[in-house]
Amino acid sequence: MSEATIPPGAQAPVFYETDEHHHDAGGSTMLGFWLYLMSDCLIFAMLFASYGVYGGSYAGGPQPHEIFKLPLVALNTSMLLLSSITYGFAMLAMNDGKVRAVQGWLAVTGLFGLGFLCIELYEFSELIAEGAGPQRSAFLSAFFTLVGTHGLHVTFGIIWLVTLMVQVGRKGLIAANQRRLQCLSLFWHFLDVIWIGVFTFVYLLGVLR
């Protein structure tokens, strides 16, 4: 069996692409994070759908207008909305390269998030003390699952925020830290959008039933 020979001075045939396409640094990070947010959207969509199905199954237990305290929930909502504003200030400071300002606004954002969690835990403890725990009815099971899942996301967001504060303090506003801050910004504003849905669909409509 004869082997093919390459004439002198001729180039060997290339069967694959030698020049790779240019990829921006961190581009895959943002794409991956968007995919994660889409998967989170599916999770919350299922939780909202479950609440829509079971939200009227009281099993002789308390109904939404009997247990929901709108002034407390409104205060909680304002905490989360204000945290989005302060995170926006942190991003503006990042664009100006102000490390101290970024850390300061992140700290304020974390305090608002912590206040949101404290009010939510207080609401849960009050409901359980009144005998309106998640095991009481399908409505309360769906309520605790939906609101609790959102609260768990806020908890993870605060942990992530504190971690970024440490990283920015140690390494400054390097490109990697800026990408991380942008990802957390998307996550934090996403949680705000979900909470607006919870406030409207669960609390407001629940009281009006």
Tab-separated table of C-alpha atoms in Angstrom:
chain	number	residue	atom	x	y	z
A	1	MET	CA	0.000	0.000	0.000
A	2	SER	CA	1.580	3.246	-1.104
A	3	GLU	CA	1.652	6.353	1.093
A	4	ALA	CA	0.848	9.786	-0.298
A	5	THR	CA	3.857	12.074	-0.418
A	6	ILE	CA	3.818	15.873	-0.137
A	7	PRO	CA	5.853	17.645	-2.819
A	8	PRO	CA	8.713	19.797	-1.511
A	9	GLY	CA	7.573	23.329	-0.669
A	10	ALA	CA	3.887	22.378	-0.548
A	11	GLN	CA	1.837	22.772	2.625
A	12	ALA	CA	0.245	19.799	4.294
A	13	PRO	CA	-3.571	19.674	3.916
A	14	VAL	CA	-5.471	20.978	6.926
A	15	PHE	CA	-8.625	19.097	7.907
A	16	TYR	CA	-9.653	21.358	10.805
A	17	GLU	CA	-9.957	25.049	11.473
A	18	THR	CA	-6.639	26.432	12.678
A	19	ASP	CA	-7.821	29.926	13.634
A	20	GLU	CA	-10.123	29.913	16.632
A	21	HIS	CA	-12.850	32.501	16.965
A	22	HIS	CA	-12.188	35.264	19.440
A	23	HIS	CA	-14.090	34.974	22.704
A	24	ASP	CA	-14.360	37.838	25.146
A	25	ALA	CA	-13.000	37.086	28.586
A	26	GLY	CA	-15.849	36.096	30.884
A	27	GLY	CA	-18.349	35.753	28.052
A	28	SER	CA	-19.062	32.153	28.964
A	29	THR	CA	-19.587	33.213	32.593
A	30	MET	CA	-22.409	35.598	31.703
A	31	LEU	CA	-23.987	33.093	29.320
A	32	GLY	CA	-23.874	30.389	31.972
A	33	PHE	CA	-25.408	32.708	34.528
A	34	TRP	CA	-28.250	33.651	32.196
A	35	LEU	CA	-28.945	29.940	31.724
A	36	TYR	CA	-29.021	29.536	35.498
A	37	LEU	CA	-31.524	32.392	35.817
A	38	MET	CA	-33.730	30.756	33.192
A	39	SER	CA	-33.701	27.520	35.192
A	40	ASP	CA	-34.610	29.507	38.309
A	41	CYS	CA	-37.493	31.066	36.389
A	42	LEU	CA	-38.807	27.563	35.724
A	43	ILE	CA	-38.582	26.690	39.420
A	44	PHE	CA	-40.547	29.754	40.472
A	45	ALA	CA	-43.021	29.255	37.626
A	46	MET	CA	-43.795	25.789	39.000
A	47	LEU	CA	-44.144	27.184	42.527
A	48	PHE	CA	-46.503	29.922	41.341
A	49	ALA	CA	-48.506	27.336	39.403
A	50	SER	CA	-48.719	25.112	42.488
A	51	TYR	CA	-49.927	28.032	44.561
A	52	GLY	CA	-52.492	28.859	41.891
A	53	VAL	CA	-53.861	25.317	42.149
A	54	TYR	CA	-53.726	24.860	45.927
A	55	GLY	CA	-54.184	28.492	47.016
A	56	GLY	CA	-57.916	27.966	47.535
A	57	SER	CA	-57.653	24.685	49.457
A	58	TYR	CA	-58.026	25.854	53.053
A	59	ALA	CA	-59.166	22.516	54.587
A	60	GLY	CA	-61.251	24.427	57.115
A	61	GLY	CA	-58.192	26.408	58.194
A	62	PRO	CA	-57.432	30.125	58.028
A	63	GLN	CA	-57.838	32.006	54.772
A	64	PRO	CA	-55.425	34.623	53.368
A	65	HIS	CA	-57.399	37.669	54.493
A	66	GLU	CA	-57.394	36.285	58.046
A	67	ILE	CA	-53.639	35.847	58.426
A	68	PHE	CA	-51.875	38.217	56.008
A	69	LYS	CA	-50.811	41.564	57.481
A	70	LEU	CA	-50.381	43.888	54.515
A	71	PRO	CA	-48.616	46.728	56.400
A	72	LEU	CA	-45.904	44.288	57.499
A	73	VAL	CA	-45.614	42.829	54.006
A	74	ALA	CA	-45.475	46.343	52.507
A	75	LEU	CA	-42.588	47.193	54.843
A	76	ASN	CA	-40.857	43.990	53.784
A	77	THR	CA	-41.371	44.806	50.126
A	78	SER	CA	-39.926	48.287	50.568
A	79	MET	CA	-36.809	46.743	52.147
A	80	LEU	CA	-36.160	44.611	49.080
A	81	LEU	CA	-36.944	47.379	46.586
A	82	LEU	CA	-34.608	49.776	48.382
A	83	SER	CA	-31.886	47.115	48.289
A	84	SER	CA	-32.160	47.076	44.494
A	85	ILE	CA	-31.654	50.850	44.404
A	86	THR	CA	-28.585	50.676	46.644
A	87	TYR	CA	-27.146	47.852	44.535
A	88	GLY	CA	-27.594	50.094	41.513
A	89	PHE	CA	-25.511	52.742	43.304
A	90	ALA	CA	-22.851	50.086	43.893
A	91	MET	CA	-22.725	49.345	40.167
A	92	LEU	CA	-22.397	53.064	39.367
A	93	ALA	CA	-19.513	53.284	41.834
A	94	MET	CA	-17.935	50.239	40.179
A	95	ASN	CA	-18.047	51.970	36.801
A	96	ASP	CA	-16.227	54.922	38.381
A	97	GLY	CA	-13.617	52.625	39.919
A	98	LYS	CA	-14.472	53.579	43.528
A	99	VAL	CA	-13.673	50.540	45.641
A	100	ARG	CA	-14.738	52.016	48.990
A	101	ALA	CA	-18.039	53.262	47.590
A	102	VAL	CA	-18.760	49.845	46.084
A	103	GLN	CA	-18.164	48.143	49.418
A	104	GLY	CA	-20.257	50.721	51.240
A	105	TRP	CA	-23.267	50.370	48.959
A	106	LEU	CA	-22.956	46.587	49.036
A	107	ALA	CA	-23.022	46.737	52.835
A	108	VAL	CA	-26.193	48.853	52.769
A	109	THR	CA	-27.747	46.427	50.277
A	110	GLY	CA	-26.900	43.508	52.549
A	111	LEU	CA	-28.488	45.260	55.540
A	112	PHE	CA	-31.718	45.824	53.598
A	113	GLY	CA	-31.673	42.175	52.537
A	114	LEU	CA	-31.095	41.088	56.129
A	115	GLY	CA	-33.982	43.282	57.277
A	116	PHE	CA	-36.189	41.624	54.656
A	117	LEU	CA	-35.265	38.173	55.955
A	118	CYS	CA	-35.851	39.132	59.588
A	119	ILE	CA	-39.360	40.414	58.823
A	120	GLU	CA	-40.107	37.292	56.794
A	121	LEU	CA	-38.945	35.004	59.598
A	122	TYR	CA	-41.041	37.004	62.062
A	123	GLU	CA	-44.084	36.552	59.815
A	124	PHE	CA	-43.460	32.801	59.576
A	125	SER	CA	-43.040	32.450	63.339
A	126	GLU	CA	-46.270	34.366	63.965
A	127	LEU	CA	-48.210	32.172	61.549
A	128	ILE	CA	-46.855	28.970	63.062
A	129	ALA	CA	-47.619	30.229	66.579
A	130	GLU	CA	-51.217	30.889	65.496
A	131	GLY	CA	-51.549	27.309	64.215
A	132	ALA	CA	-51.211	28.318	60.555
A	133	GLY	CA	-48.126	26.249	59.787
A	134	PRO	CA	-47.361	24.592	56.449
A	135	GLN	CA	-48.967	21.315	57.544
A	136	ARG	CA	-52.350	22.970	58.250
A	137	SER	CA	-53.640	23.066	54.655
A	138	ALA	CA	-52.581	22.834	51.020
A	139	PHE	CA	-52.858	26.620	50.786
A	140	LEU	CA	-50.377	27.136	53.611
A	141	SER	CA	-48.046	24.437	52.283
A	142	ALA	CA	-47.916	26.173	48.888
A	143	PHE	CA	-47.493	29.568	50.581
A	144	PHE	CA	-44.597	28.532	52.807
A	145	THR	CA	-42.884	26.718	49.936
A	146	LEU	CA	-43.093	29.662	47.526
A	147	VAL	CA	-42.203	32.430	49.983
A	148	GLY	CA	-39.618	30.271	51.761
A	149	THR	CA	-37.859	29.411	48.500
A	150	HIS	CA	-37.594	33.082	47.669
A	151	GLY	CA	-36.242	33.800	51.150
A	152	LEU	CA	-33.659	31.053	50.711
A	153	HIS	CA	-32.509	32.724	47.497
A	154	VAL	CA	-32.160	36.048	49.317
A	155	THR	CA	-30.064	34.289	51.977
A	156	PHE	CA	-27.710	32.892	49.341
A	157	GLY	CA	-27.578	36.341	47.723
A	158	ILE	CA	-26.460	37.940	50.997
A	159	ILE	CA	-23.743	35.308	51.463
A	160	TRP	CA	-22.576	35.932	47.894
A	161	LEU	CA	-22.651	39.689	48.512
A	162	VAL	CA	-20.452	39.434	51.634
A	163	THR	CA	-18.025	37.204	49.725
A	164	LEU	CA	-17.755	39.803	46.962
A	165	MET	CA	-17.139	42.556	49.494
A	166	VAL	CA	-14.140	40.599	50.769
A	167	GLN	CA	-12.863	39.888	47.246
A	168	VAL	CA	-13.197	43.524	46.182
A	169	GLY	CA	-11.374	44.599	49.339
A	170	ARG	CA	-8.490	42.232	48.641
A	171	LYS	CA	-8.101	42.447	44.866
A	172	GLY	CA	-9.946	45.617	43.925
A	173	LEU	CA	-12.206	46.061	40.924
A	174	ILE	CA	-10.397	43.664	38.620
A	175	ALA	CA	-12.232	42.342	35.564
A	176	ALA	CA	-13.189	39.087	37.303
A	177	ASN	CA	-14.699	40.921	40.276
A	178	GLN	CA	-16.628	43.232	37.972
A	179	ARG	CA	-18.137	40.211	36.195
A	180	ARG	CA	-19.100	38.733	39.560
A	181	LEU	CA	-20.719	41.988	40.628
A	182	GLN	CA	-22.670	42.071	37.366
A	183	CYS	CA	-23.872	38.498	37.888
A	184	LEU	CA	-24.979	39.261	41.438
A	185	SER	CA	-26.739	42.374	40.149
A	186	LEU	CA	-28.785	40.252	37.739
A	187	PHE	CA	-29.564	37.782	40.523
A	188	TRP	CA	-30.591	40.475	43.005
A	189	HIS	CA	-32.878	42.302	40.581
A	190	PHE	CA	-34.323	38.945	39.523
A	191	LEU	CA	-35.297	38.289	43.159
A	192	ASP	CA	-36.998	41.696	43.263
A	193	VAL	CA	-39.070	40.853	40.206
A	194	ILE	CA	-40.077	37.505	41.713
A	195	TRP	CA	-41.052	39.193	44.994
A	196	ILE	CA	-43.260	41.709	43.196
A	197	GLY	CA	-45.062	38.692	41.744
A	198	VAL	CA	-45.367	37.142	45.210
A	199	PHE	CA	-46.629	40.398	46.744
A	200	THR	CA	-49.252	40.826	44.023
A	201	PHE	CA	-50.326	37.244	43.375
A	202	VAL	CA	-50.119	35.866	46.922
A	203	TYR	CA	-50.689	38.739	49.327
A	204	LEU	CA	-52.803	41.335	47.513
A	205	LEU	CA	-55.052	38.911	45.639
A	206	GLY	CA	-55.212	36.712	48.724
A	207	VAL	CA	-56.581	39.541	50.865
A	208	LEU	CA	-59.087	40.482	48.167
A	209	ARG	CA	-60.543	36.969	47.967
